[in-house]
mmCIF file of C-alpha atoms in Angstrom:
data_model
loop_
_atom_site.group_PDB
_atom_site.id
_atom_site.type_symbol
_atom_site.label_atom_id
_atom_site.label_comp_id
_atom_site.label_asym_id
_atom_site.label_seq_id
_atom_site.Cartn_x
_atom_site.Cartn_y
_atom_site.Cartn_z
ATOM 1 C CA UNK A 1 -39.469 36.838 -24.260
ATOM 2 C CA UNK A 2 -38.977 35.689 -20.593
ATOM 3 C CA UNK A 3 -41.864 33.920 -18.854
ATOM 4 C CA UNK A 4 -42.491 33.219 -15.230
ATOM 5 C CA UNK A 5 -44.725 30.201 -14.613
ATOM 6 C CA UNK A 6 -46.659 30.375 -11.245
ATOM 7 C CA UNK A 7 -45.715 27.200 -9.287
ATOM 8 C CA UNK A 8 -49.272 26.550 -8.398
ATOM 9 C CA UNK A 9 -50.162 26.292 -12.055
ATOM 10 C CA UNK A 10 -47.499 23.846 -12.728
ATOM 11 C CA UNK A 11 -48.650 21.766 -9.635
ATOM 12 C CA UNK A 12 -52.268 21.499 -10.742
ATOM 13 C CA UNK A 13 -51.730 18.217 -12.248
ATOM 14 C CA UNK A 14 -49.955 16.504 -9.265
ATOM 15 C CA UNK A 15 -51.543 13.687 -7.591
ATOM 16 C CA UNK A 16 -49.929 11.849 -4.655
ATOM 17 C CA UNK A 17 -46.658 10.665 -5.981
ATOM 18 C CA UNK A 18 -45.292 7.569 -4.305
ATOM 19 C CA UNK A 19 -41.818 7.355 -6.101
ATOM 20 C CA UNK A 20 -39.446 9.935 -7.459
ATOM 21 C CA UNK A 21 -40.154 10.716 -11.153
ATOM 22 C CA UNK A 22 -36.597 9.008 -11.980
ATOM 23 C CA UNK A 23 -37.955 5.736 -10.710
ATOM 24 C CA UNK A 24 -41.079 5.647 -12.809
ATOM 25 C CA UNK A 25 -41.129 2.473 -14.917
ATOM 26 C CA UNK A 26 -40.789 2.360 -18.724
ATOM 27 C CA UNK A 27 -41.994 -0.005 -21.391
ATOM 28 C CA UNK A 28 -40.202 -3.357 -21.730
ATOM 29 C CA UNK A 29 -39.368 -2.346 -25.450
ATOM 30 C CA UNK A 30 -37.191 0.475 -24.408
ATOM 31 C CA UNK A 31 -33.620 -0.374 -24.825
ATOM 32 C CA UNK A 32 -30.563 1.466 -23.542
ATOM 33 C CA UNK A 33 -26.919 0.558 -24.906
ATOM 34 C CA UNK A 34 -23.510 1.966 -24.305
ATOM 35 C CA UNK A 35 -22.138 3.896 -27.354
ATOM 36 C CA UNK A 36 -18.398 4.336 -27.390
ATOM 37 C CA UNK A 37 -16.936 7.204 -29.444
ATOM 38 C CA UNK A 38 -13.778 9.266 -29.663
ATOM 39 C CA UNK A 39 -12.895 12.880 -29.535
ATOM 40 C CA UNK A 40 -9.295 14.278 -30.035
ATOM 41 C CA UNK A 41 -7.940 10.745 -29.421
ATOM 42 C CA UNK A 42 -9.732 10.175 -26.139
ATOM 43 C CA UNK A 43 -12.415 7.515 -25.738
ATOM 44 C CA UNK A 44 -15.846 8.414 -24.429
ATOM 45 C CA UNK A 45 -18.853 6.136 -23.667
ATOM 46 C CA UNK A 46 -22.309 7.531 -23.719
ATOM 47 C CA UNK A 47 -25.708 5.840 -23.600
ATOM 48 C CA UNK A 48 -28.229 5.614 -26.431
ATOM 49 C CA UNK A 49 -31.808 4.819 -25.552
ATOM 50 C CA UNK A 50 -34.833 4.167 -27.855
ATOM 51 C CA UNK A 51 -38.132 2.281 -28.123
ATOM 52 C CA UNK A 52 -37.669 -0.914 -30.309
ATOM 53 C CA UNK A 53 -41.446 -1.015 -30.766
ATOM 54 C CA UNK A 54 -41.425 2.229 -32.584
ATOM 55 C CA UNK A 55 -40.722 2.512 -36.441
ATOM 56 C CA UNK A 56 -39.444 5.478 -38.384
ATOM 57 C CA UNK A 57 -37.654 8.689 -37.558
ATOM 58 C CA UNK A 58 -38.438 10.620 -34.404
ATOM 59 C CA UNK A 59 -37.133 13.580 -32.502
ATOM 60 C CA UNK A 60 -33.896 13.295 -30.576
ATOM 61 C CA UNK A 61 -32.839 14.549 -27.260
ATOM 62 C CA UNK A 62 -29.452 14.899 -25.891
ATOM 63 C CA UNK A 63 -29.031 14.369 -22.069
ATOM 64 C CA UNK A 64 -25.959 15.991 -20.240
ATOM 65 C CA UNK A 65 -25.060 14.539 -16.907
ATOM 66 C CA UNK A 66 -24.580 16.111 -13.405
ATOM 67 C CA UNK A 67 -20.905 16.790 -12.134
ATOM 68 C CA UNK A 68 -20.725 13.062 -10.933
ATOM 69 C CA UNK A 69 -20.479 11.748 -14.416
ATOM 70 C CA UNK A 70 -22.430 9.500 -16.579
ATOM 71 C CA UNK A 71 -23.905 7.243 -13.932
ATOM 72 C CA UNK A 72 -27.420 5.438 -13.730
ATOM 73 C CA UNK A 73 -29.296 8.600 -13.218
ATOM 74 C CA UNK A 74 -28.859 10.247 -16.701
ATOM 75 C CA UNK A 75 -29.147 6.818 -18.312
ATOM 76 C CA UNK A 76 -32.563 6.340 -16.631
ATOM 77 C CA UNK A 77 -33.595 9.766 -17.740
ATOM 78 C CA UNK A 78 -32.617 8.809 -21.296
ATOM 79 C CA UNK A 79 -34.716 5.679 -21.180
ATOM 80 C CA UNK A 80 -37.664 7.663 -19.951
ATOM 81 C CA UNK A 81 -37.304 9.932 -22.839
ATOM 82 C CA UNK A 82 -37.245 6.975 -25.196
ATOM 83 C CA UNK A 83 -40.340 5.769 -23.356
ATOM 84 C CA UNK A 84 -42.065 9.153 -24.465
ATOM 85 C CA UNK A 85 -41.200 8.495 -28.092
ATOM 86 C CA UNK A 86 -37.726 10.086 -28.562
ATOM 87 C CA UNK A 87 -34.418 8.669 -29.119
ATOM 88 C CA UNK A 88 -32.233 9.868 -26.325
ATOM 89 C CA UNK A 89 -28.434 9.997 -26.065
ATOM 90 C CA UNK A 90 -26.786 10.610 -22.735
ATOM 91 C CA UNK A 91 -23.379 11.873 -23.471
ATOM 92 C CA UNK A 92 -20.170 11.462 -21.551
ATOM 93 C CA UNK A 93 -18.237 14.574 -20.591
ATOM 94 C CA UNK A 94 -15.349 13.188 -18.718
ATOM 95 C CA UNK A 95 -14.305 9.981 -20.598
ATOM 96 C CA UNK A 96 -15.082 6.309 -20.629
ATOM 97 C CA UNK A 97 -15.481 4.926 -17.080
ATOM 98 C CA UNK A 98 -14.585 8.141 -15.414
ATOM 99 C CA UNK A 99 -17.082 9.050 -12.554
ATOM 100 C CA UNK A 100 -16.629 11.013 -9.342
ATOM 101 C CA UNK A 101 -16.245 9.214 -6.101
ATOM 102 C CA UNK A 102 -17.190 12.134 -4.018
ATOM 103 C CA UNK A 103 -17.919 15.855 -4.320
ATOM 104 C CA UNK A 104 -14.374 16.871 -4.253
ATOM 105 C CA UNK A 105 -13.459 14.861 -7.239
ATOM 106 C CA UNK A 106 -16.752 15.914 -8.835
ATOM 107 C CA UNK A 107 -15.649 19.590 -8.461
ATOM 108 C CA UNK A 108 -12.287 18.918 -9.978
ATOM 109 C CA UNK A 109 -13.702 17.069 -12.971
ATOM 110 C CA UNK A 110 -16.534 19.637 -13.596
ATOM 111 C CA UNK A 111 -13.855 22.391 -13.225
ATOM 112 C CA UNK A 112 -11.658 20.822 -15.905
ATOM 113 C CA UNK A 113 -14.548 21.004 -18.228
ATOM 114 C CA UNK A 114 -15.966 24.322 -17.255
ATOM 115 C CA UNK A 115 -14.622 26.353 -20.085
ATOM 116 C CA UNK A 116 -17.433 26.921 -22.503
ATOM 117 C CA UNK A 117 -15.335 26.012 -25.516
ATOM 118 C CA UNK A 118 -14.119 22.745 -23.951
ATOM 119 C CA UNK A 119 -17.673 21.876 -22.882
ATOM 120 C CA UNK A 120 -19.401 22.853 -26.303
ATOM 121 C CA UNK A 121 -16.827 20.875 -28.364
ATOM 122 C CA UNK A 122 -17.947 17.809 -26.453
ATOM 123 C CA UNK A 123 -21.541 18.641 -26.593
ATOM 124 C CA UNK A 124 -21.405 19.303 -30.296
ATOM 125 C CA UNK A 125 -19.714 15.961 -30.852
ATOM 126 C CA UNK A 126 -22.552 14.228 -29.024
ATOM 127 C CA UNK A 127 -25.295 16.098 -31.063
ATOM 128 C CA UNK A 128 -23.524 14.955 -34.159
ATOM 129 C CA UNK A 129 -23.778 11.268 -32.981
ATOM 130 C CA UNK A 130 -27.486 11.897 -31.982
ATOM 131 C CA UNK A 131 -28.294 13.437 -35.350
ATOM 132 C CA UNK A 132 -26.700 10.696 -37.275
ATOM 133 C CA UNK A 133 -28.766 8.019 -35.692
ATOM 134 C CA UNK A 134 -30.921 6.425 -38.407
ATOM 135 C CA UNK A 135 -34.039 6.653 -36.132
ATOM 136 C CA UNK A 136 -33.704 10.468 -35.410
ATOM 137 C CA UNK A 137 -35.187 13.207 -37.442
ATOM 138 C CA UNK A 138 -32.100 15.542 -37.458
ATOM 139 C CA UNK A 139 -34.369 18.592 -37.722
ATOM 140 C CA UNK A 140 -35.990 17.888 -34.406
ATOM 141 C CA UNK A 141 -33.457 17.930 -31.718
ATOM 142 C CA UNK A 142 -33.750 19.054 -28.023
ATOM 143 C CA UNK A 143 -31.422 18.764 -25.024
ATOM 144 C CA UNK A 144 -31.722 18.496 -21.132
ATOM 145 C CA UNK A 145 -29.049 18.784 -18.408
ATOM 146 C CA UNK A 146 -28.872 18.545 -14.792
ATOM 147 C CA UNK A 147 -26.689 20.700 -12.545
ATOM 148 C CA UNK A 148 -23.387 20.798 -14.490
ATOM 149 C CA UNK A 149 -25.248 19.523 -17.402
ATOM 150 C CA UNK A 150 -27.714 22.406 -16.930
ATOM 151 C CA UNK A 151 -24.842 24.699 -17.491
ATOM 152 C CA UNK A 152 -24.064 22.783 -20.760
ATOM 153 C CA UNK A 153 -27.414 23.145 -22.308
ATOM 154 C CA UNK A 154 -27.471 26.919 -21.371
ATOM 155 C CA UNK A 155 -24.169 27.377 -22.950
ATOM 156 C CA UNK A 156 -25.530 25.578 -26.076
ATOM 157 C CA UNK A 157 -28.257 28.216 -26.324
ATOM 158 C CA UNK A 158 -25.889 31.067 -25.655
ATOM 159 C CA UNK A 159 -23.674 29.882 -28.544
ATOM 160 C CA UNK A 160 -26.517 30.498 -30.909
ATOM 161 C CA UNK A 161 -27.403 26.795 -31.610
ATOM 162 C CA UNK A 162 -30.870 26.247 -33.050
ATOM 163 C CA UNK A 163 -32.714 23.304 -31.577
ATOM 164 C CA UNK A 164 -36.150 22.946 -32.511
ATOM 165 C CA UNK A 165 -37.043 21.156 -29.248
ATOM 166 C CA UNK A 166 -35.322 23.864 -27.051
ATOM 167 C CA UNK A 167 -33.183 23.090 -23.973
ATOM 168 C CA UNK A 168 -34.331 22.325 -20.414
ATOM 169 C CA UNK A 169 -31.990 22.946 -17.369
ATOM 170 C CA UNK A 170 -32.752 21.351 -14.148
ATOM 171 C CA UNK A 171 -31.094 22.746 -11.007
ATOM 172 C CA UNK A 172 -28.358 24.085 -13.453
ATOM 173 C CA UNK A 173 -25.418 26.475 -13.039
ATOM 174 C CA UNK A 174 -26.403 29.862 -14.226
ATOM 175 C CA UNK A 175 -23.275 31.965 -13.863
ATOM 176 C CA UNK A 176 -22.109 31.811 -17.577
ATOM 177 C CA UNK A 177 -19.246 34.210 -18.625
ATOM 178 C CA UNK A 178 -20.846 34.197 -21.979
ATOM 179 C CA UNK A 179 -24.342 35.470 -20.737
ATOM 180 C CA UNK A 180 -24.041 39.070 -22.005
ATOM 181 C CA UNK A 181 -22.686 38.396 -25.371
ATOM 182 C CA UNK A 182 -24.501 35.072 -25.900
ATOM 183 C CA UNK A 183 -28.016 36.398 -24.791
ATOM 184 C CA UNK A 184 -28.161 38.315 -28.127
ATOM 185 C CA UNK A 185 -27.402 35.181 -30.067
ATOM 186 C CA UNK A 186 -30.063 32.932 -28.430
ATOM 187 C CA UNK A 187 -32.340 31.223 -31.105
ATOM 188 C CA UNK A 188 -33.370 28.193 -28.966
ATOM 189 C CA UNK A 189 -36.195 28.299 -26.417
ATOM 190 C CA UNK A 190 -34.839 27.828 -22.873
ATOM 191 C CA UNK A 191 -36.748 26.323 -19.958
ATOM 192 C CA UNK A 192 -34.984 26.635 -16.615
ATOM 193 C CA UNK A 193 -36.212 24.861 -13.430
ATOM 194 C CA UNK A 194 -34.424 26.370 -10.559
ATOM 195 C CA UNK A 195 -34.696 25.560 -6.870
ATOM 196 C CA UNK A 196 -35.651 28.856 -5.255
ATOM 197 C CA UNK A 197 -33.607 28.132 -2.094
ATOM 198 C CA UNK A 198 -30.524 26.746 -3.901
ATOM 199 C CA UNK A 199 -27.595 27.952 -1.919
ATOM 200 C CA UNK A 200 -25.175 26.976 -4.714
ATOM 201 C CA UNK A 201 -26.570 29.769 -6.996
ATOM 202 C CA UNK A 202 -26.201 33.239 -5.348
ATOM 203 C CA UNK A 203 -29.364 35.255 -5.593
ATOM 204 C CA UNK A 204 -27.628 38.035 -7.544
ATOM 205 C CA UNK A 205 -26.547 35.335 -10.124
ATOM 206 C CA UNK A 206 -30.080 34.196 -10.601
ATOM 207 C CA UNK A 207 -31.468 37.731 -10.724
ATOM 208 C CA UNK A 208 -28.757 38.768 -13.303
ATOM 209 C CA UNK A 209 -29.321 35.564 -15.428
ATOM 210 C CA UNK A 210 -33.071 36.360 -15.768
ATOM 211 C CA UNK A 211 -32.485 40.135 -16.304
ATOM 212 C CA UNK A 212 -29.875 39.835 -19.160
ATOM 213 C CA UNK A 213 -31.872 37.163 -21.146
ATOM 214 C CA UNK A 214 -35.216 39.109 -20.579
ATOM 215 C CA UNK A 215 -33.550 42.356 -21.664
ATOM 216 C CA UNK A 216 -32.297 40.599 -24.846
ATOM 217 C CA UNK A 217 -35.783 39.267 -25.459
ATOM 218 C CA UNK A 218 -34.406 35.807 -25.517
ATOM 219 C CA UNK A 219 -37.099 33.016 -25.405
ATOM 220 C CA UNK A 220 -36.599 32.027 -21.792
ATOM 221 C CA UNK A 221 -39.136 30.405 -19.364
ATOM 222 C CA UNK A 222 -37.822 30.546 -15.929
ATOM 223 C CA UNK A 223 -39.468 28.535 -13.101
ATOM 224 C CA UNK A 224 -38.253 28.911 -9.404
ATOM 225 C CA UNK A 225 -39.571 26.138 -7.039
ATOM 226 C CA UNK A 226 -40.124 27.340 -3.499
ATOM 227 C CA UNK A 227 -38.487 25.356 -0.813
ATOM 228 C CA UNK A 228 -36.343 23.412 -3.359
ATOM 229 C CA UNK A 229 -32.561 23.439 -2.951
ATOM 230 C CA UNK A 230 -29.931 22.095 -5.363
ATOM 231 C CA UNK A 231 -30.441 18.639 -6.827
ATOM 232 C CA UNK A 232 -34.333 18.530 -6.270
ATOM 233 C CA UNK A 233 -34.923 16.054 -9.082
ATOM 234 C CA UNK A 234 -32.220 13.587 -7.941
ATOM 235 C CA UNK A 235 -33.482 10.798 -5.545
ATOM 236 C CA UNK A 236 -31.128 10.496 -2.508
ATOM 237 C CA UNK A 237 -29.318 13.904 -3.160
ATOM 238 C CA UNK A 238 -29.140 14.494 0.515
ATOM 239 C CA UNK A 239 -27.221 11.378 1.010
ATOM 240 C CA UNK A 240 -24.063 13.093 -0.419
ATOM 241 C CA UNK A 241 -23.940 15.042 2.972
ATOM 242 C CA UNK A 242 -23.724 18.472 1.335
ATOM 243 C CA UNK A 243 -25.842 21.153 2.948
ATOM 244 C CA UNK A 244 -28.259 22.565 0.302
ATOM 245 C CA UNK A 245 -28.445 19.468 -1.776
ATOM 246 C CA UNK A 246 -31.700 17.424 -1.457
ATOM 247 C CA UNK A 247 -34.509 15.850 -3.330
ATOM 248 C CA UNK A 248 -37.852 17.627 -3.500
ATOM 249 C CA UNK A 249 -40.803 15.711 -4.723
ATOM 250 C CA UNK A 250 -42.996 18.516 -5.712
ATOM 251 C CA UNK A 251 -40.286 20.305 -7.674
ATOM 252 C CA UNK A 252 -39.238 17.039 -9.186
ATOM 253 C CA UNK A 253 -42.750 16.231 -10.556
ATOM 254 C CA UNK A 254 -43.512 19.787 -11.632
ATOM 255 C CA UNK A 255 -40.289 20.118 -13.656
ATOM 256 C CA UNK A 256 -40.739 16.552 -14.993
ATOM 257 C CA UNK A 257 -44.273 17.329 -16.404
ATOM 258 C CA UNK A 258 -43.103 20.649 -17.553
ATOM 259 C CA UNK A 259 -40.308 19.270 -19.568
ATOM 260 C CA UNK A 260 -42.669 16.857 -21.354
ATOM 261 C CA UNK A 261 -45.167 19.570 -22.197
ATOM 262 C CA UNK A 262 -42.386 21.872 -23.424
ATOM 263 C CA UNK A 263 -40.912 19.162 -25.726
ATOM 264 C CA UNK A 264 -44.450 18.092 -27.022
ATOM 265 C CA UNK A 265 -45.293 21.673 -27.865
ATOM 266 C CA UNK A 266 -42.010 22.464 -29.631
ATOM 267 C CA UNK A 267 -41.941 19.300 -31.727
ATOM 268 C CA UNK A 268 -45.340 19.860 -33.299
#
């Protein structure tokens, strides 16, 4: 069942924010460490974050990075999730040490991994790593993704994966070739936070995404943030010099709080 959440409802909690949500501090007991692994003979390096002050198993959340690669932004988001009481694994899509220097290179790297089969093989490997962590309850897994990573979590849901925590897409790519066939296989709750003025996602693509999943009675919650463009959660997005790419404080905080509530409810 599709849900639309009015933005004013999501913004009711907002006080005057002074920093982007990505810059909010985490407890000193939160630790993040590189985690090297191999797939098909290639070396990847993810980032595993947890709170050392916690004992016992807890839910795990996979973090899938933007088209730039596994830089400090998804690592910080993983640490924030650990601060909330989860074990978070920020996966590596491109390979150890590979990060885009500019948007042209980012486009090439993401396009090379754009096929759903290629992307899902890497995502499922990362999920295996997360589930095998001794501090993770493997029955309680969720996933989040930003931009290209947003496409990743949507493909995961369309592939029929069952994640108790659900998946959250932030300014993700919505034009999956598997949308029609996959919509009937969705078993995982999907929360999409979309910039209503995002020029990288054509209006017809957005409308079709919502319609197909709604018609299939998939568990979709879709939130469009007025005035927000692409990359609205990412501090300094506008510095890349791409029109239609910019940080938006209201959409950032609304989506951040919505994600926290989404996981808290699903993991009950």
